[in-house]
PDB file of C-alpha atoms and ligand atoms in Angstrom:
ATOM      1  CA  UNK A  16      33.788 -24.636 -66.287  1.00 80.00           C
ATOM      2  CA  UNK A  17      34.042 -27.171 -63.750  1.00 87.00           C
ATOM      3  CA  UNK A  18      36.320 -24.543 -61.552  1.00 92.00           C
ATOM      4  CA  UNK A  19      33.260 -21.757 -62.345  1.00 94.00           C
ATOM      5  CA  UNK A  20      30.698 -24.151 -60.848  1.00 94.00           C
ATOM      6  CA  UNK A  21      33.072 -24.818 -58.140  1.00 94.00           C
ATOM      7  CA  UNK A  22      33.871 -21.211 -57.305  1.00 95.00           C
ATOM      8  CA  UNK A  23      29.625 -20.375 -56.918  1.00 95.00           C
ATOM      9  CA  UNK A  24      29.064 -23.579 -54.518  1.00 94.00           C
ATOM     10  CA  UNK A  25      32.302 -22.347 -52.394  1.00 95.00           C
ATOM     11  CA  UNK A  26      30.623 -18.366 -52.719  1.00 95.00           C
ATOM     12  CA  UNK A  27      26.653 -19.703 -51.592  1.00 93.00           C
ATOM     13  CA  UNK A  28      28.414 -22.202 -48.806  1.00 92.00           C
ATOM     14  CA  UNK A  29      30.239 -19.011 -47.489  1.00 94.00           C
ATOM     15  CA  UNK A  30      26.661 -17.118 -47.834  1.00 93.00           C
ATOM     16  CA  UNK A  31      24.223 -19.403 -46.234  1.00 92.00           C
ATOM     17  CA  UNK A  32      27.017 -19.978 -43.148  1.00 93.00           C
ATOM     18  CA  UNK A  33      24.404 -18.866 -40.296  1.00 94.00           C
ATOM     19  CA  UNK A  34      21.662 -18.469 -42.178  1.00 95.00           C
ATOM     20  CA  UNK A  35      18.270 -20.694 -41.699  1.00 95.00           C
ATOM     21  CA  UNK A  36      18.020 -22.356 -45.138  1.00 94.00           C
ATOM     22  CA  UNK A  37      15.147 -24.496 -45.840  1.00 95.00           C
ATOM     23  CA  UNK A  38      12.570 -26.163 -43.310  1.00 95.00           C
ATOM     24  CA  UNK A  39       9.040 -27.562 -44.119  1.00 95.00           C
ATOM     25  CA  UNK A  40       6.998 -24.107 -43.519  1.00 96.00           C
ATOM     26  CA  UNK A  41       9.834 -22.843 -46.673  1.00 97.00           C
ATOM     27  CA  UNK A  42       8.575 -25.815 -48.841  1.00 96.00           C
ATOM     28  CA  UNK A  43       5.134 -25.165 -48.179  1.00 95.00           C
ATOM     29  CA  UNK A  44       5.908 -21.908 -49.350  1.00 96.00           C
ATOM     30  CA  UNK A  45       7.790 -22.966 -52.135  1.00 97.00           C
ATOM     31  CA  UNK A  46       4.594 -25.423 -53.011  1.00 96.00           C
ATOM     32  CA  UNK A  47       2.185 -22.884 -52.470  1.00 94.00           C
ATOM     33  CA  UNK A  48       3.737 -20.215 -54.769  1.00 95.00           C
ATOM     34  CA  UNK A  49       3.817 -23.162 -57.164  1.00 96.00           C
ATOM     35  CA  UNK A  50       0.766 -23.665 -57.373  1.00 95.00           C
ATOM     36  CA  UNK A  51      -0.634 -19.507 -57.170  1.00 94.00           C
ATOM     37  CA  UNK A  52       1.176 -19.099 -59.802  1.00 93.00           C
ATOM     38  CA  UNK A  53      -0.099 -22.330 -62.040  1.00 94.00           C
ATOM     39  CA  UNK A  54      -3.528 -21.068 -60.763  1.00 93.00           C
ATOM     40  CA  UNK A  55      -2.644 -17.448 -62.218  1.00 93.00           C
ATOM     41  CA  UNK A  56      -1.379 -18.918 -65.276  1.00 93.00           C
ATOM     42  CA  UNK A  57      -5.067 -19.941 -66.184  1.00 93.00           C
ATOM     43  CA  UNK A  58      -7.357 -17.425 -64.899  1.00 91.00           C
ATOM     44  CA  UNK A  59      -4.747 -14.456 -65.260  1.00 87.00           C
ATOM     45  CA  UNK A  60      -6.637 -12.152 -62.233  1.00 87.00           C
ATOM     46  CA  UNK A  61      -3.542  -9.808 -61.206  1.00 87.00           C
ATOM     47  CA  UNK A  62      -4.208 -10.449 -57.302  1.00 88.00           C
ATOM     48  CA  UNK A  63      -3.511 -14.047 -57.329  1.00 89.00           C
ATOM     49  CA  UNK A  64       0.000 -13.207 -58.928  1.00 90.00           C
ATOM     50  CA  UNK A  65       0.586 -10.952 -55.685  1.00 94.00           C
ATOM     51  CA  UNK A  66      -0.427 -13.324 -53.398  1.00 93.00           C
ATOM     52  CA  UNK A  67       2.161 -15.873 -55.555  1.00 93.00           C
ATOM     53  CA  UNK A  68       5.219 -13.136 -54.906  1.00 95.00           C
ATOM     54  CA  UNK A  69       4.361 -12.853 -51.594  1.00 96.00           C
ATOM     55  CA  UNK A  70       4.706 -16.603 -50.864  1.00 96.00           C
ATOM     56  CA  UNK A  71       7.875 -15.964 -52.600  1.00 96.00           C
ATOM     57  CA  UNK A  72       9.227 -12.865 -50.521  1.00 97.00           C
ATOM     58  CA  UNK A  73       8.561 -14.884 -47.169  1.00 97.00           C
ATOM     59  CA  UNK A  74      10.264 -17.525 -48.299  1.00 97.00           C
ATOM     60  CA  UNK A  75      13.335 -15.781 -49.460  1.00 97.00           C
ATOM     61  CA  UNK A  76      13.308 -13.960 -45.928  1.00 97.00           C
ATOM     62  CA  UNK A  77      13.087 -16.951 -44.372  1.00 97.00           C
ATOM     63  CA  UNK A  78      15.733 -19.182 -46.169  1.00 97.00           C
ATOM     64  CA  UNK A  79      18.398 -16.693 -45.556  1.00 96.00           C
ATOM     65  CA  UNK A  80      17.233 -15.138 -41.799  1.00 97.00           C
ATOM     66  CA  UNK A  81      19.683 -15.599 -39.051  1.00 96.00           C
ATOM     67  CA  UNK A  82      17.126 -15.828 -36.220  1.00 96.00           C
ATOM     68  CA  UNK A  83      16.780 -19.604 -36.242  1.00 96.00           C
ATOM     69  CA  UNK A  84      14.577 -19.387 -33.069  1.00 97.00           C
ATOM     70  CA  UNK A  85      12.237 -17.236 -34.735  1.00 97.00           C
ATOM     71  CA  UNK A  86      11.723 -19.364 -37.697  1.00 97.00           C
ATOM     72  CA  UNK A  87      11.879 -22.736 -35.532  1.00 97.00           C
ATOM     73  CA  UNK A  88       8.827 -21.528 -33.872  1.00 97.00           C
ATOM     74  CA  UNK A  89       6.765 -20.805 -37.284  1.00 97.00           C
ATOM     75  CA  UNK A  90       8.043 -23.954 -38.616  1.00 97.00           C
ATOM     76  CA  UNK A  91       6.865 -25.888 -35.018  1.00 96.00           C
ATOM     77  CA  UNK A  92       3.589 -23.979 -35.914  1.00 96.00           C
ATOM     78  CA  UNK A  93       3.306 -24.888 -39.686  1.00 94.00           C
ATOM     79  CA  UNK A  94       3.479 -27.949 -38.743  1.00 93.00           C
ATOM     80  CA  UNK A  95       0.848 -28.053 -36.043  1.00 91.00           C
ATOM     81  CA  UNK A  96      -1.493 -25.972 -38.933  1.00 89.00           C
ATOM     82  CA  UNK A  97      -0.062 -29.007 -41.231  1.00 88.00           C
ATOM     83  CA  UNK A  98      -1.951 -31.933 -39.904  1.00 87.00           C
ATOM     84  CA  UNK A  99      -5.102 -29.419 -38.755  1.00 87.00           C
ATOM     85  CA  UNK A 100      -5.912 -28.589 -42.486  1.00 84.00           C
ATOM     86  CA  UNK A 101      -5.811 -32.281 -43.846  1.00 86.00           C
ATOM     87  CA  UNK A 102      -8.063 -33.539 -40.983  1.00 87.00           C
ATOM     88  CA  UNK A 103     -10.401 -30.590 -41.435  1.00 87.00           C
ATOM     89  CA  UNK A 104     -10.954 -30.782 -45.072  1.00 89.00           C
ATOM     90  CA  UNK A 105     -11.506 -34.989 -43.922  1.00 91.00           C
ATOM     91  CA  UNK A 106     -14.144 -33.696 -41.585  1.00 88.00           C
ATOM     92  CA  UNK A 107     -16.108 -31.577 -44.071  1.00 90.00           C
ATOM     93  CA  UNK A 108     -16.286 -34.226 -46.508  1.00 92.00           C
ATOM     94  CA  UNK A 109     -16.863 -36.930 -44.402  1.00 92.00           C
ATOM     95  CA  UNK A 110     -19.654 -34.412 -43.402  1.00 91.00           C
ATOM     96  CA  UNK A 111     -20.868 -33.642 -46.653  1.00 93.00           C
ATOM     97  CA  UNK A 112     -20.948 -37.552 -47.616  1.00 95.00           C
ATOM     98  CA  UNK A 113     -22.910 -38.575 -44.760  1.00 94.00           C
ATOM     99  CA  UNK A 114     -25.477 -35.090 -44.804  1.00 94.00           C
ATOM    100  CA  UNK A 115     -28.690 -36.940 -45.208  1.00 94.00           C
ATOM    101  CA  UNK A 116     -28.394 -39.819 -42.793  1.00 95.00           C
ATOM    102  CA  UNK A 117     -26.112 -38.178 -40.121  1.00 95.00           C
ATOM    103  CA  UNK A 118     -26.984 -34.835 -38.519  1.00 95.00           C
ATOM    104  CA  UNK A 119     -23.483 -32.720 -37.487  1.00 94.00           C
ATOM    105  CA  UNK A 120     -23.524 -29.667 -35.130  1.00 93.00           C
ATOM    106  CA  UNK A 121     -21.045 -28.172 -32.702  1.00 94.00           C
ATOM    107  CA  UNK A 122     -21.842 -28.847 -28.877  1.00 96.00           C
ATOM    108  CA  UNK A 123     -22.846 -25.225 -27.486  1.00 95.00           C
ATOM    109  CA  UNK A 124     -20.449 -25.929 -24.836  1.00 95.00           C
ATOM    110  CA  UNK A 125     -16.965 -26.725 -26.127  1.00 96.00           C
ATOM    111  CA  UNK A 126     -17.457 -26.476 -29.661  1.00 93.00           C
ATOM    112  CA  UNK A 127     -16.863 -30.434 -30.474  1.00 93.00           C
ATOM    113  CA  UNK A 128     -17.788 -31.775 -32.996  1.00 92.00           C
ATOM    114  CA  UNK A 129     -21.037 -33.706 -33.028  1.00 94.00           C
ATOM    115  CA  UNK A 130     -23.542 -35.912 -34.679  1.00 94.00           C
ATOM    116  CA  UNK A 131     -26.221 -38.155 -34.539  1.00 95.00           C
ATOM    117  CA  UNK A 132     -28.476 -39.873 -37.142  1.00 95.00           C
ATOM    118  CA  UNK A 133     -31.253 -38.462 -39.013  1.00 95.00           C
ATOM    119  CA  UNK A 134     -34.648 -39.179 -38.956  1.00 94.00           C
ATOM    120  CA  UNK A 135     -35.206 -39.931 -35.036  1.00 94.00           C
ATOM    121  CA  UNK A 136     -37.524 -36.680 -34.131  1.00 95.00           C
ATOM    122  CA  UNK A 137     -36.040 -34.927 -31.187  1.00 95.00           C
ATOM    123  CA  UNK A 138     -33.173 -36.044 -29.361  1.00 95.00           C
ATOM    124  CA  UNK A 139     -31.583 -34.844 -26.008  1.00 96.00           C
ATOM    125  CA  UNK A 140     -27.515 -35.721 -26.587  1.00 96.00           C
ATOM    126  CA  UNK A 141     -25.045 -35.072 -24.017  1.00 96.00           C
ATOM    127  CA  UNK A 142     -21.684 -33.871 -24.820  1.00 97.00           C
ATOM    128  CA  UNK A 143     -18.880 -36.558 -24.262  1.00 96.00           C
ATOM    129  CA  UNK A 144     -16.329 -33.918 -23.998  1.00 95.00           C
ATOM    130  CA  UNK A 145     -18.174 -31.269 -21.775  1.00 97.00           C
ATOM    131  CA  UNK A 146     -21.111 -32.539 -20.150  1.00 96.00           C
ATOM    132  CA  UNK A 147     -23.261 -29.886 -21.801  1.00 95.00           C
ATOM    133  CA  UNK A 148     -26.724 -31.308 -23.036  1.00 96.00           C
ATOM    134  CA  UNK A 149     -28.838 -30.176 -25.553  1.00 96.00           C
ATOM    135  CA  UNK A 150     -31.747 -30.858 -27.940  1.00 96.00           C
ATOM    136  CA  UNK A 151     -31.846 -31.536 -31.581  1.00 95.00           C
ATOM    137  CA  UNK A 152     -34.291 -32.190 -33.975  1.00 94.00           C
ATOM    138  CA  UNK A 153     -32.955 -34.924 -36.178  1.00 91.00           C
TER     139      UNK A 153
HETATM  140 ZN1  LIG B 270     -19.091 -30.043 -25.267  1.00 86.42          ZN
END
């Protein structure tokens, strides 16, 4: 038994010799097919278990590519996306908290991220970032 378990670590180390293996965009993966299928599991819509197989098929591809530059890049760029997502979803709720006493809006400009209190009338605000100004009724 012990020399059968043996034999398959010796057979997958000769295997995965070259090959990518796992990096954080493959556990996000991993994670994410997780949870499609949990999600599937409950509501049972057929289109959620493709989406859960095709989290799957990139990640095989992935964990045994031999392109490492390739898939360094996407993971360099998953994480970049990584940090994006949890600040964003911070943003909308911090945004959705503060809705009636803070007013948020992009600057026409640059596309920051604004606010200003409520209940001041009409208010000329200059963009830190850009310089742009504009007028908002609070
Ligand atoms: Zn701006």
């Amino acid at each position: 038994m012990l020399e059968f378990l043996n034999n398959i670590r010796i057979k997958y180390s000769e295997f995965m010799v070259g090959r990518y293996g796992m990096d954080k965009l493959n556990w996000a993966l991993l994670a994410a097919a997780i949870v499609i299928h949990i999600i599937y599991r409950i509501f049972g819509f057929f289109v959620i278990r493709v989406l859960s197989w095709i989290a799957v098929v990139i990640l095989i591809v992935r964990f045994i590519s031999r392109d490492h530059g390739s898939r360094t890049k996407e993971n360099i760029w998953w994480e970049g996306k990584s940090t994006e997502i949890p600040a964003a979803i911070a943003s909308a709720d911090r945004s959705w908290r503060d809705r009636k006493t803070t007013l948020y809006f992009n600057c026409e400009g640059c596309k920051t991220k604004l606010s200003v209190p409520r209940g001041k009338g009409q208010v000329r605000v200059v963009c830190p970032n850009c310089g742009q100004e504009m007028f908002k009724n609070t």
